[in-house]
PDB file of C-alpha atoms in Angstrom:
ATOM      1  CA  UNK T   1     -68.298   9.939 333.335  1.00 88.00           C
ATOM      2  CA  UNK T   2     -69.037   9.501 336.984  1.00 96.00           C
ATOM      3  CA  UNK T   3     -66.534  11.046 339.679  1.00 96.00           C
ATOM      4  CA  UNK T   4     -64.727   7.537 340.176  1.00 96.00           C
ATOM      5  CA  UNK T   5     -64.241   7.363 336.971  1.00 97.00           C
ATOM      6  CA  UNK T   6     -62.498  11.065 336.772  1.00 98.00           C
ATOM      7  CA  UNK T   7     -60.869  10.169 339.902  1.00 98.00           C
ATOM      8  CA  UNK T   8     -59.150   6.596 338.405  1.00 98.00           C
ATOM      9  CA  UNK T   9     -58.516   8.571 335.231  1.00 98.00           C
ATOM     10  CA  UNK T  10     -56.354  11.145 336.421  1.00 98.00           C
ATOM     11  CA  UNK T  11     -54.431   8.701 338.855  1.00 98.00           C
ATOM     12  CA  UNK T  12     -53.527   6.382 335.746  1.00 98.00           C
ATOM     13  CA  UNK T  13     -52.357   9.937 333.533  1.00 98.00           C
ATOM     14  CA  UNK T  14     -50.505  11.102 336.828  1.00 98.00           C
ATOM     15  CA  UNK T  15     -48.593   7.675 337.132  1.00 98.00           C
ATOM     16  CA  UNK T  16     -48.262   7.919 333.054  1.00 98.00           C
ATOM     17  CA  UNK T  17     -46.322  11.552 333.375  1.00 98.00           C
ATOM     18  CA  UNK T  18     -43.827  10.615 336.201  1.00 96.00           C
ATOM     19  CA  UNK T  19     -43.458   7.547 334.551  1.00 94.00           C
ATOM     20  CA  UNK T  20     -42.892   9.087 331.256  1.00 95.00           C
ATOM     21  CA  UNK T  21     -40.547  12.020 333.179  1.00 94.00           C
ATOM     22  CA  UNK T  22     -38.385   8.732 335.043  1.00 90.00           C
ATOM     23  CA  UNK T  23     -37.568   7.054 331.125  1.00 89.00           C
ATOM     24  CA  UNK T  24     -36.566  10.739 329.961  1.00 91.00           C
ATOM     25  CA  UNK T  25     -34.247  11.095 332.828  1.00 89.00           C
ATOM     26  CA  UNK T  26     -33.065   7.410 332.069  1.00 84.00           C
ATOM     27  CA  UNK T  27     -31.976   8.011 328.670  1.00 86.00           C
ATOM     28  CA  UNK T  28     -30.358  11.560 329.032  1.00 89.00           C
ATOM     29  CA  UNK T  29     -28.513   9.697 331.573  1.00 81.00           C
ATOM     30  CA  UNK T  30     -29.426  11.554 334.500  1.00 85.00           C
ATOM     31  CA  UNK T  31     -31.095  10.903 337.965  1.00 77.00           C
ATOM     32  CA  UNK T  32     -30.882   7.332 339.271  1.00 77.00           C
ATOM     33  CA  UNK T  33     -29.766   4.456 338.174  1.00 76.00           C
ATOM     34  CA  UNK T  34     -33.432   2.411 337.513  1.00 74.00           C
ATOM     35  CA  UNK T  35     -31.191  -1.255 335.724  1.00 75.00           C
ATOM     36  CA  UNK T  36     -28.473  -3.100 337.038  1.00 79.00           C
ATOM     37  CA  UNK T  37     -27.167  -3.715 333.980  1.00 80.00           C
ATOM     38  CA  UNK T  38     -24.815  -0.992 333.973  1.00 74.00           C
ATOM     39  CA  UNK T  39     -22.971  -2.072 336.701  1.00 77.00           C
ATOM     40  CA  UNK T  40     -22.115  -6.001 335.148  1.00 83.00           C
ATOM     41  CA  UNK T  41     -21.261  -4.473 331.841  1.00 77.00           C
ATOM     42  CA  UNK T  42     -17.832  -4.963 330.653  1.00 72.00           C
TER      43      UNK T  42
END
């Protein structure tokens, strides 16, 4: 693999892991509210 390719590689697993550590939060309920939903709910 070339050093673009490493470079593109560990932006895309970066983004992965934060996103991955936001959907955690998001379903133990904790951190930020990321859906509107919550707040029309009956």
């Amino acid at each position: 693999m070339t050093a673009g390719e490493w470079i593109t590689v560990i932006i895309v697993f970066s983004f992965a892991g934060v996103l991955m550590l936001l959907s955690i939060r998001s379903f133990l309920e904790k951190g930020f509210l990321l859906n509107n939903a919550y707040l029309y709910a009956s």
